[in-house]
XYZ file of C-alpha atoms in Angstrom:
556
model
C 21.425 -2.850 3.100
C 21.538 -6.139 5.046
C 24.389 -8.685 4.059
C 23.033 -12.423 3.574
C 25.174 -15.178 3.068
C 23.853 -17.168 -0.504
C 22.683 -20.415 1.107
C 20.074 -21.025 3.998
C 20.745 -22.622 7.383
C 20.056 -26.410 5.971
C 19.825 -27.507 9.915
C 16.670 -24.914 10.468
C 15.627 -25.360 6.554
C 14.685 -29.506 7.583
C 13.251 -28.067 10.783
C 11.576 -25.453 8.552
C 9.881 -28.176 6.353
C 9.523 -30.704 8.622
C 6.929 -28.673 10.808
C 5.276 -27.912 7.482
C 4.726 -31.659 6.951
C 3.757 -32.336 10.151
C 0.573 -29.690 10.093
C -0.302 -32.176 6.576
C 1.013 -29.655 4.197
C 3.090 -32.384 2.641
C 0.431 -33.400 0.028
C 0.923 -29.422 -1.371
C 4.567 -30.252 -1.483
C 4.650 -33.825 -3.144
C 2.701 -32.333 -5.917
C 5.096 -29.587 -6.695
C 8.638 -29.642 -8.153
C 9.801 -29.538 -4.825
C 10.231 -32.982 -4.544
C 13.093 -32.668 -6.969
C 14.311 -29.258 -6.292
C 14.211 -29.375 -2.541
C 13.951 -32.743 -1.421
C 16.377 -34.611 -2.758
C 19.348 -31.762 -3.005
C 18.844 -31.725 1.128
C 17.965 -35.162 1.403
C 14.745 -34.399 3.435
C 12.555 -37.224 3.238
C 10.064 -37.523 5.096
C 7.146 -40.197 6.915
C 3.589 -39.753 6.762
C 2.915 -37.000 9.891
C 2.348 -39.256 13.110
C -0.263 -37.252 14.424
C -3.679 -35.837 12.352
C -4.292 -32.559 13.169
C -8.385 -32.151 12.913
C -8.368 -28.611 11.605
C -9.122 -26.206 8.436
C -5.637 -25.035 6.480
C -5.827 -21.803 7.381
C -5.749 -23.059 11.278
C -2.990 -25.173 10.524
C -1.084 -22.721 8.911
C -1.444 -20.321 11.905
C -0.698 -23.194 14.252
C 2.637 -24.271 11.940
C 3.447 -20.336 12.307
C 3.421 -20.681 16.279
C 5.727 -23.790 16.578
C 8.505 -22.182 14.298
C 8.987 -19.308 16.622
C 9.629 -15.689 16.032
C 10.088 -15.020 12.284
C 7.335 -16.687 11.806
C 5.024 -15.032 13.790
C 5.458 -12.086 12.892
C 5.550 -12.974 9.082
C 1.819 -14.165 10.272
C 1.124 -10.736 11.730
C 1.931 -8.899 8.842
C -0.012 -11.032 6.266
C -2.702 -10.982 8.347
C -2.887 -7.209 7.689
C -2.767 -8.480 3.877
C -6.528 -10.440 3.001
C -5.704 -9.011 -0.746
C -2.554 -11.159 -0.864
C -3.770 -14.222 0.968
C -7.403 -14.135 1.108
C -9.820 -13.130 3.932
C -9.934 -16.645 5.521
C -6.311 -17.230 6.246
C -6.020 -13.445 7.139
C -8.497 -13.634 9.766
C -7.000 -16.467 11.612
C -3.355 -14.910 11.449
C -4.512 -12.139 13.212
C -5.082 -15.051 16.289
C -1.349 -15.561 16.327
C -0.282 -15.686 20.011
C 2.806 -14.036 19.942
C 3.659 -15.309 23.287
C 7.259 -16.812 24.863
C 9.143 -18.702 27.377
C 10.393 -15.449 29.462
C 13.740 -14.623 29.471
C 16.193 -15.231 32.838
C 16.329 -12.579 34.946
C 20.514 -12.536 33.975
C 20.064 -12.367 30.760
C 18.095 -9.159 30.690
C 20.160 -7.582 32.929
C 23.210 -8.319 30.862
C 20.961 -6.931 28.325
C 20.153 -3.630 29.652
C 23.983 -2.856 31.242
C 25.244 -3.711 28.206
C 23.187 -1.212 26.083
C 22.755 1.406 28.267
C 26.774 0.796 29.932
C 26.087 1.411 33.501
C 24.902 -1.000 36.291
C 21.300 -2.071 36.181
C 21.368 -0.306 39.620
C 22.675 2.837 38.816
C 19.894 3.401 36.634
C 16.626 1.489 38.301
C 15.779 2.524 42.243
C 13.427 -0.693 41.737
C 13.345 -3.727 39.140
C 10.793 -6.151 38.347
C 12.629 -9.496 38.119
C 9.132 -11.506 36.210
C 7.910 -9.624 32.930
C 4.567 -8.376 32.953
C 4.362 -9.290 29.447
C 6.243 -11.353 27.417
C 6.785 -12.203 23.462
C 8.866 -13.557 20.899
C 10.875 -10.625 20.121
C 11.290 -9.172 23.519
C 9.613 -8.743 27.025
C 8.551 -5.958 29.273
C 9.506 -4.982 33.019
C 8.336 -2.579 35.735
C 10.387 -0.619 37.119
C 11.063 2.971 39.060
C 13.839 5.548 38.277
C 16.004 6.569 40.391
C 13.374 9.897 41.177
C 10.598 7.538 41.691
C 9.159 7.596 38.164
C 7.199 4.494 37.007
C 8.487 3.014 33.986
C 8.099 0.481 31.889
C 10.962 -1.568 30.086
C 11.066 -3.206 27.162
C 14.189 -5.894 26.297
C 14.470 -6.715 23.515
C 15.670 -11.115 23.415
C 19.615 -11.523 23.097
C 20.458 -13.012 19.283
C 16.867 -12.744 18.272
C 17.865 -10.517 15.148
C 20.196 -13.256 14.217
C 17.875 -15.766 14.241
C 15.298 -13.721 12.500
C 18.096 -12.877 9.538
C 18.426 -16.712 9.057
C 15.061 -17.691 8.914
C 14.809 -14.700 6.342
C 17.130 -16.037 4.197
C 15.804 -19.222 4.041
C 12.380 -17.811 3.309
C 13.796 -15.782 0.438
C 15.590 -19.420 -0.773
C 11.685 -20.837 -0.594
C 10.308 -18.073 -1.650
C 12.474 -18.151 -5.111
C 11.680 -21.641 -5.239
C 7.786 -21.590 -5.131
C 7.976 -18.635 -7.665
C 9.741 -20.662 -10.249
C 8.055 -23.998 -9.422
C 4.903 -23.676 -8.837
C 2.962 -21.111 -11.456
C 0.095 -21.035 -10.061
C 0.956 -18.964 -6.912
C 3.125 -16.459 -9.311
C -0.011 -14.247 -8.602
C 0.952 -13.959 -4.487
C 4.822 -12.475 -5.437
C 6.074 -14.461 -2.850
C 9.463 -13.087 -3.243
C 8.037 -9.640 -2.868
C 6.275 -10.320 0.508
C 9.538 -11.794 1.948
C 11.114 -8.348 1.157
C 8.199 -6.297 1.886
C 8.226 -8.352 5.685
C 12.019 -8.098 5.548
C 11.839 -4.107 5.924
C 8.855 -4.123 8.640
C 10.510 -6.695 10.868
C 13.649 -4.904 11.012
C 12.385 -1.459 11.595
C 10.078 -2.990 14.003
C 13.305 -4.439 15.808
C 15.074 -1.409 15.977
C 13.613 0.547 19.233
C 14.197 3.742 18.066
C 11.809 3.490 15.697
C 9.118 3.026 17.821
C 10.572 5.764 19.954
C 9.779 8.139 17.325
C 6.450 6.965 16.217
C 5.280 7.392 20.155
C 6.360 10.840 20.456
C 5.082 11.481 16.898
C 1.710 10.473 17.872
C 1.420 11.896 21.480
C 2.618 15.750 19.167
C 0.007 14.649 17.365
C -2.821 14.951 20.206
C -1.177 17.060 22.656
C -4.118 19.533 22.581
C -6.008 16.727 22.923
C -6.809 15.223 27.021
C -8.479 12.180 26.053
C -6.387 10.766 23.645
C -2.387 10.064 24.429
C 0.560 7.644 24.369
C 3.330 7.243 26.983
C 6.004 9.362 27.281
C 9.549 8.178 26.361
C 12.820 8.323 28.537
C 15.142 8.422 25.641
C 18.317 8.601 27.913
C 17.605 5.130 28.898
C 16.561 3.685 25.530
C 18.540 2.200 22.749
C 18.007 0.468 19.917
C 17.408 -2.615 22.218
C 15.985 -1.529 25.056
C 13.203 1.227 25.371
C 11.918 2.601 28.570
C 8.578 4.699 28.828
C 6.078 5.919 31.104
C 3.859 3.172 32.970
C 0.484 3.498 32.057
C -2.149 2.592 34.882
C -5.580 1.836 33.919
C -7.300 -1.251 32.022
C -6.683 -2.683 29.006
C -9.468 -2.898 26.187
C -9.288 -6.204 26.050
C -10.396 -7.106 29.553
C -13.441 -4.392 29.204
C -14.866 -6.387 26.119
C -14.816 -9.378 29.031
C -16.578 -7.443 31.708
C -17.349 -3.193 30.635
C -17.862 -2.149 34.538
C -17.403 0.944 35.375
C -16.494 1.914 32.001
C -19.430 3.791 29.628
C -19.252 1.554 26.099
C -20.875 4.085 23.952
C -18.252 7.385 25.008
C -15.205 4.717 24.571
C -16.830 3.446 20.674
C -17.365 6.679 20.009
C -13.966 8.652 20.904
C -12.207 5.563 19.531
C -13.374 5.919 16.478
C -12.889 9.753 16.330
C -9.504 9.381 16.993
C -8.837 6.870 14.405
C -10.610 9.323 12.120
C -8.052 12.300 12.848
C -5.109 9.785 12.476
C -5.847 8.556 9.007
C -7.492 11.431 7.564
C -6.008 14.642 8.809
C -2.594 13.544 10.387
C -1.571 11.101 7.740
C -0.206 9.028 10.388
C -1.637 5.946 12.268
C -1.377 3.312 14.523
C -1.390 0.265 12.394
C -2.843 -2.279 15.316
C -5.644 -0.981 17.149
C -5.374 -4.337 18.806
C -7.725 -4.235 21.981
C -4.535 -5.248 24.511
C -3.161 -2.499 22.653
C -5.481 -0.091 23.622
C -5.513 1.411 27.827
C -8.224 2.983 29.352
C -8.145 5.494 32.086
C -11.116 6.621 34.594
C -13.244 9.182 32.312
C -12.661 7.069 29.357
C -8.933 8.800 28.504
C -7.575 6.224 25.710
C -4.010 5.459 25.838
C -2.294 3.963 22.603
C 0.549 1.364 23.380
C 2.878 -0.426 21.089
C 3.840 1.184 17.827
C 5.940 -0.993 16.674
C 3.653 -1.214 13.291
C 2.203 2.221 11.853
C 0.628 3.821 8.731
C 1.941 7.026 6.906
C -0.807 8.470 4.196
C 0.735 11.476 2.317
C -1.627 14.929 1.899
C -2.647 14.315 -1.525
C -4.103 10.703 -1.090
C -5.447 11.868 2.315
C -7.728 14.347 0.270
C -9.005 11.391 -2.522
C -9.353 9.192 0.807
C -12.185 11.995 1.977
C -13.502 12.223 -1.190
C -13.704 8.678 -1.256
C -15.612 8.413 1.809
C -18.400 11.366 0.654
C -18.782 9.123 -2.159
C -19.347 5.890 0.065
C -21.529 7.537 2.134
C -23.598 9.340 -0.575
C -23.725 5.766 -2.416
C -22.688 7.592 -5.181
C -20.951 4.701 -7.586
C -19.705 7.023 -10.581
C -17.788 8.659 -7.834
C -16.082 5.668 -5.924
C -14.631 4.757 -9.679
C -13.469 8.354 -10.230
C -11.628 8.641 -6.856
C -10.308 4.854 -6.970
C -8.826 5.755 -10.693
C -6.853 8.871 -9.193
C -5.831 7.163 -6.169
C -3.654 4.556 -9.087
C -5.875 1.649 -7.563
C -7.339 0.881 -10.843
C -5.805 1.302 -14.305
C -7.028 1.932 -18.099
C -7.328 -1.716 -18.026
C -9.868 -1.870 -15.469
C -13.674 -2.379 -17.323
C -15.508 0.361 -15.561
C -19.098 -1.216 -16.583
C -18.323 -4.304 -14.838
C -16.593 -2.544 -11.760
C -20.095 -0.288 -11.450
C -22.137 -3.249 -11.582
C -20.034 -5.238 -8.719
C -19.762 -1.923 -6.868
C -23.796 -2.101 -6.930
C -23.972 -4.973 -5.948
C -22.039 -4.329 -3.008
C -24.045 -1.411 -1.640
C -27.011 -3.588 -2.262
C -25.387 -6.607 -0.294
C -24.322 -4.061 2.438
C -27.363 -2.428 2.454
C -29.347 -1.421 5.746
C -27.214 -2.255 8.873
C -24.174 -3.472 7.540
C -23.460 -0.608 5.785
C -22.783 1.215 9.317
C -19.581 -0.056 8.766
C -17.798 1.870 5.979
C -15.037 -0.704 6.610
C -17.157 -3.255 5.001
C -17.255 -1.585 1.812
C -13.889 -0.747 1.583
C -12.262 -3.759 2.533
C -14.088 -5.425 -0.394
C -11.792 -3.188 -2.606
C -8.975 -5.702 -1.359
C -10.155 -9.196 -1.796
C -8.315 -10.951 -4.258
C -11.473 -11.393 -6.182
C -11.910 -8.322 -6.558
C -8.192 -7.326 -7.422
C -7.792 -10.091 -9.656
C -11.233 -9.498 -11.931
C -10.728 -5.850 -12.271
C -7.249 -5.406 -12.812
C -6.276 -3.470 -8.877
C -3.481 -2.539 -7.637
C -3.727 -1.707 -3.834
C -1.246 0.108 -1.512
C -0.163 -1.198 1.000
C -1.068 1.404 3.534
C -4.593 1.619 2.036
C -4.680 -2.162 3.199
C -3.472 -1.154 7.215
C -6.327 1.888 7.321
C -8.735 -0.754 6.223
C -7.465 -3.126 8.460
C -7.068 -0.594 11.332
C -11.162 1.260 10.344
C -12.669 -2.679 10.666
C -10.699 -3.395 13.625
C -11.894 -0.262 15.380
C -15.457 -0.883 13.800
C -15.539 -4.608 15.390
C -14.634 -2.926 18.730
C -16.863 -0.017 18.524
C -19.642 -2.534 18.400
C -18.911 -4.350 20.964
C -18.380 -1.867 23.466
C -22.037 -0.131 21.865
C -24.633 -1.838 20.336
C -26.152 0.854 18.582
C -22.803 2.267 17.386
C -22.915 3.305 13.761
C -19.615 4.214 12.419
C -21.240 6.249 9.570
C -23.077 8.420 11.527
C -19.744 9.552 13.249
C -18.052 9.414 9.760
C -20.736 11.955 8.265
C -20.203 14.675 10.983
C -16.075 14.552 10.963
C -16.867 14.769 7.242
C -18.523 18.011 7.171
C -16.124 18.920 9.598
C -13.734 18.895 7.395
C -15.312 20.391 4.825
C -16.810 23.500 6.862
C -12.402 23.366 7.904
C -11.444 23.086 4.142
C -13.748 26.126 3.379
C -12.527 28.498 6.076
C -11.434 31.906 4.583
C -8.416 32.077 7.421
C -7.212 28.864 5.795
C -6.242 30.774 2.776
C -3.150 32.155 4.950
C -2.283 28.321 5.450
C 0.230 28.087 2.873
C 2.637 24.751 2.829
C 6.242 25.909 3.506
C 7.818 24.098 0.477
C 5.248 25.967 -1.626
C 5.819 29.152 0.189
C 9.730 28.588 -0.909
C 9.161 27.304 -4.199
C 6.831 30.680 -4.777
C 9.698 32.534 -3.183
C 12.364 31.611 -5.809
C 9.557 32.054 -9.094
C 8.916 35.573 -7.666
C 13.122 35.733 -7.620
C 13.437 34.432 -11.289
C 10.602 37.197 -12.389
C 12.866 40.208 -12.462
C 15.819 38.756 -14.535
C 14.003 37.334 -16.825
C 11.768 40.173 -17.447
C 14.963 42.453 -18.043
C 16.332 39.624 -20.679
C 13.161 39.661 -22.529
C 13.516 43.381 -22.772
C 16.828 43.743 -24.163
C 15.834 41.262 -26.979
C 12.781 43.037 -28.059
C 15.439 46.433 -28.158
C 18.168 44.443 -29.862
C 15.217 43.208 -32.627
C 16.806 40.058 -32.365
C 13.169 37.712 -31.267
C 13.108 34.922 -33.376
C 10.944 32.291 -33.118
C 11.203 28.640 -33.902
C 8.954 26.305 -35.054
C 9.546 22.855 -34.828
C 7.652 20.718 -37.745
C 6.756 17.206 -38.150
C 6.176 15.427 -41.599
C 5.499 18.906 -43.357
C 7.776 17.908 -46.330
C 5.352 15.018 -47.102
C 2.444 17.053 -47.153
C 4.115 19.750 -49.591
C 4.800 16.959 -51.953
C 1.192 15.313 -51.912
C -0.322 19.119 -52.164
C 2.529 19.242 -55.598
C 1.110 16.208 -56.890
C -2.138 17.154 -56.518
C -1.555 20.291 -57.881
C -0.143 19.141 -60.857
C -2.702 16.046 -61.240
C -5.603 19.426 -61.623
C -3.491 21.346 -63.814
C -3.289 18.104 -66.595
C -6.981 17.779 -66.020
C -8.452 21.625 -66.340
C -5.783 21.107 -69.293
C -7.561 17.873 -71.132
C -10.922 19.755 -70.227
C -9.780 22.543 -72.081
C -8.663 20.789 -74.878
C -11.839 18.721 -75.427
C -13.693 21.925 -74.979
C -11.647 23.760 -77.452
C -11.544 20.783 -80.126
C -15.438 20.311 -79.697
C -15.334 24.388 -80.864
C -13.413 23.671 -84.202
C -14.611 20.391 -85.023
C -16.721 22.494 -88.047
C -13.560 23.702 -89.321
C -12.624 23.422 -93.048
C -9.006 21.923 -92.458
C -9.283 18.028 -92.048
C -6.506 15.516 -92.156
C -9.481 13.467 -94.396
C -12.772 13.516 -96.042
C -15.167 13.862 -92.858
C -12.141 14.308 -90.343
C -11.230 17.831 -89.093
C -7.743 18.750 -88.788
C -7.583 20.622 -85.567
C -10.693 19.034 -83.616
C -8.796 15.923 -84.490
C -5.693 16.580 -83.166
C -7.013 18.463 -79.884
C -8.918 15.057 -78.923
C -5.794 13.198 -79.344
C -3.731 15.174 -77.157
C -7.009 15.001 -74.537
C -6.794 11.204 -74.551
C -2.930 11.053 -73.951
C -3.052 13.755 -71.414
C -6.145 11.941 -69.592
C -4.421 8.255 -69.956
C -1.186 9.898 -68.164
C -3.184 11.537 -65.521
C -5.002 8.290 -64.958
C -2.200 6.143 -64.543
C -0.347 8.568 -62.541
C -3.906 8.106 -60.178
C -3.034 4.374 -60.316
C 0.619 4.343 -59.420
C 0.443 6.588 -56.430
C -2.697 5.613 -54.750
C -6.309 6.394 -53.961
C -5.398 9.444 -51.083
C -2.015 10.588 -52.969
């Protein structure tokens, strides 16, 4: 766990707040307890902004983002993978963030690289490109060759850039705290939990190793595969700063959406999708930002995956409601969307199913024709706060990235095709699966933890047989019942009991006195002795038994 010091950078915090106000987000703050609890503690006050920026929040948000460097922009990047936290509007103009930088001296990444990697820049490279051929907040990348000729590229990370990114963390867990105490109406975003959710992605994401192992992870993934792959890792020149892979050749995605020469659209859309298919629903594992820059194309439309610095992990059991899921989608089958999105822990006991049908209806209906070529549509509706908020959803967070990553790959598809229907492709990997799934031979595929956890049952089976044995010849079984309430019952079945006895007992008496009531012995002229006497003790016994009735209840 990371060590934070309790207060915030007040130098950056004014810098923090005073780019805020300048993109005209100082009418949000005057109206809020901040004024109190911020201003006036850190004695920030501040002018009307000189300048009017002529744009919608959500731009000016992105745009405040950009000025205040690094932490920021990635902070943008990740909510922009989260339209169920802030809404589809501000989400899709986060994803614009240019994450682009001043590039770093030539000496400082060299002092960089020697330093983490403790020989001389020259021992290592034969040749080193002194400009970056790309450049960001966090780091920039180089070309270079190995000493046997190899083509690499380099990626450095920026000196002190974790240090800088830990402060402005701090600081946003100090505003964070603030907003969630002053300001109730945005209780609903858990700002507090964002911070820490973005806290653990931008430090894995800093750490190189990481994305060491997601690269290699993916290119085991589709080795057997020759049209989809990733570059290959040098990990005896990589560090937790500084990661060198293979050079890919070939043209980015981005600059075939500008001009698709010599490139065929529809076997590109196609494969793309395909591939995004395998990684979310059979490996369990994606790339979280199928960004088109992120994306290289080779001659004969080979794919190359770059960057995994953000990625998606989907465990076996929700893989298999994801496909179900999807039959459902595709078979517009409503009943069965609610079914698979209760098991999947997305919606709760809480949830009103009726209503939920009715909206889900109403989406198919919106989506209906065209639109519903994209199963990406459908499913990102799932996590718009609307929809969260009305019915009661919780949504993972990696059920949010495949979303993100299936529309992304959807937008792209159609671009590159025209005609490209994502649910056509969907439908045959689908019964794919399926026809898979059904395959006698896969009875043999057993999962090794289950193989191992069968292994020590079948060891138990013996020992416990042979106990069980010698108590049956010892004639020593007993068995032990566990009861609950069973003394109360006996005591209302003894009332009871007694309550019929007193009445067959009046009943007999009025029979029996209604029998002598001709006798000869009376107490007086007219009145029989013993029919007398036997309707007395009736009444008594019937007046007890009544207020007996009375005393202990209606049921007792």
């Amino acid at each position: 766990m990371k060590f934070y010091p309790e207060k915030p950078d007040i130098r950056r915090l004014r810098e923090i707040i005073q780019v805020f106000w300048k993109y005209q987000f100082g009418e949000f703050l005057g109206k809020t307890k901040f004024k109190e609890r911020l201003f006036k503690p850190l004695r920030l006050y501040f002018r009307d902004p000189e300048m009017e920026v002529d744009a919608s929040a959500p731009e000016r948000l992105r745009l405040a983002f950009e000025e205040l460097g690094p932490t920021f922009i990635k902070l943008g990047q990740m909510l922009s993978t989260r339209p169920d936290m802030v809404g589809e509007e501000i989400a899709e103009e986060l994803s614009k963030l240019q994450d682009e930088a001043r590039p770093l001296d030539y000496r400082e990444v060299k002092e960089t690289i020697e330093g983490e990697l403790k020989r001389s820049i020259s021992d290592i490279f034969r040749d080193f490109g002194e400009d970056p051929i790309a450049s960001a907040s966090v780091g920039q990348v180089h070309e270079a060759r190995l000493k046997d000729g190899r083509r690499v590229a380099v990626k450095v990370q920026r000196p002190s850039i974790e240090e800088k990114i830990r402060k402005d963390i701090i600081i946003m867990k100090y505003l964070a705290k603030l907003v969630d105490r002053n300001v109730p109406r945005l209780r609903y975003y858990n700002l507090p939990g964002i911070v820490e959710e973005f806290e653990r992605s931008i430090f894995k994401e800093l750490d190189y190793y990481n994305e060491a192992n997601n690269i290699e992870r993916f290119r085991s993934l589709f080795a057997d595969d020759d049209m989809i792959n990733a570059p290959r890792v040098y990990r005896e020149y990589s560090t937790s700063r500084v990661l060198t892979m293979e050079y890919v050749e070939g043209v980015k995605l981005s600059d075939i959406l500008k001009s698709p020469i010599k490139f065929n659209g529809k076997v590109i859309a196609k494969r793309g999708f395909e591939c995004y298919f395998k990684q979310i629903f059979i490996h369990g594992f994606f790339h979280a930002d199928p960004h088109p820059a992120n994306i290289i194309v080779q001659e004969g439309g080979i794919l190359y995956f770059i960057d995994f610095g953000m990625v998606g992990y989907i465990d076996k059991d929700f893989r298999d409601k994801l496909i179900e899921l999807l039959i459902s989608i595709i078979d517009y089958d409503v009943n069965g969307i609610i079914e698979e999105i209760e098991l999947m822990g997305i919606i709760s006991s809480e949830t009103d199913k009726e209503a939920l049908k009715y909206d889900i209806m109403d989406l198919f209906e919106r989506y209906y024709g065209a639109d519903l070529q994209r199963i990406g549509n459908i499913m990102k509706e799932f996590t718009m706060p609307r929809m969260l908020i009305r019915h009661k959803m919780e949504i993972p967070r990696n059920f949010v990235l495949l979303v993100r990553a299936i529309s992304m790959i959807e937008s792209i598809g159609e671009r590159l095709d025209p005609q490209f229907n994502a649910l056509e492709i969907a439908q045959e990997m689908v019964q794919k699966l399926i026809i898979a799934r059904l395959n006698p031979l896969n009875i043999f595929k057993v999962d090794m933890k289950k193989i191992i956890q069968l292994e020590h049952l079948i060891g138990k089976i013996p020992q416990t047989f042979i106990k069980g044995l010698q108590v049956i010849g010892e004639g020593t079984i007993r068995i032990e019942l566990e009861h609950k309430n069973l003394d109360e019952l006996a005591d209302r079945i003894e009332r009871s009991s007694n309550r019929i006895s007193l009445a067959l007992l009046a009943s007999a008496l009025i029979i029996g006195s209604s029998m002598v009531i001709t006798a000869e012995l009376r107490i007086a002229p007219g009145i029989p002795y013993i029919g007398s006497l036997g309707f007395i003790l009736s009444f008594l016994i019937g007046l007890g038994l009544l207020f007996s009735i009375l005393k202990g209840g209606k049921y007792h």
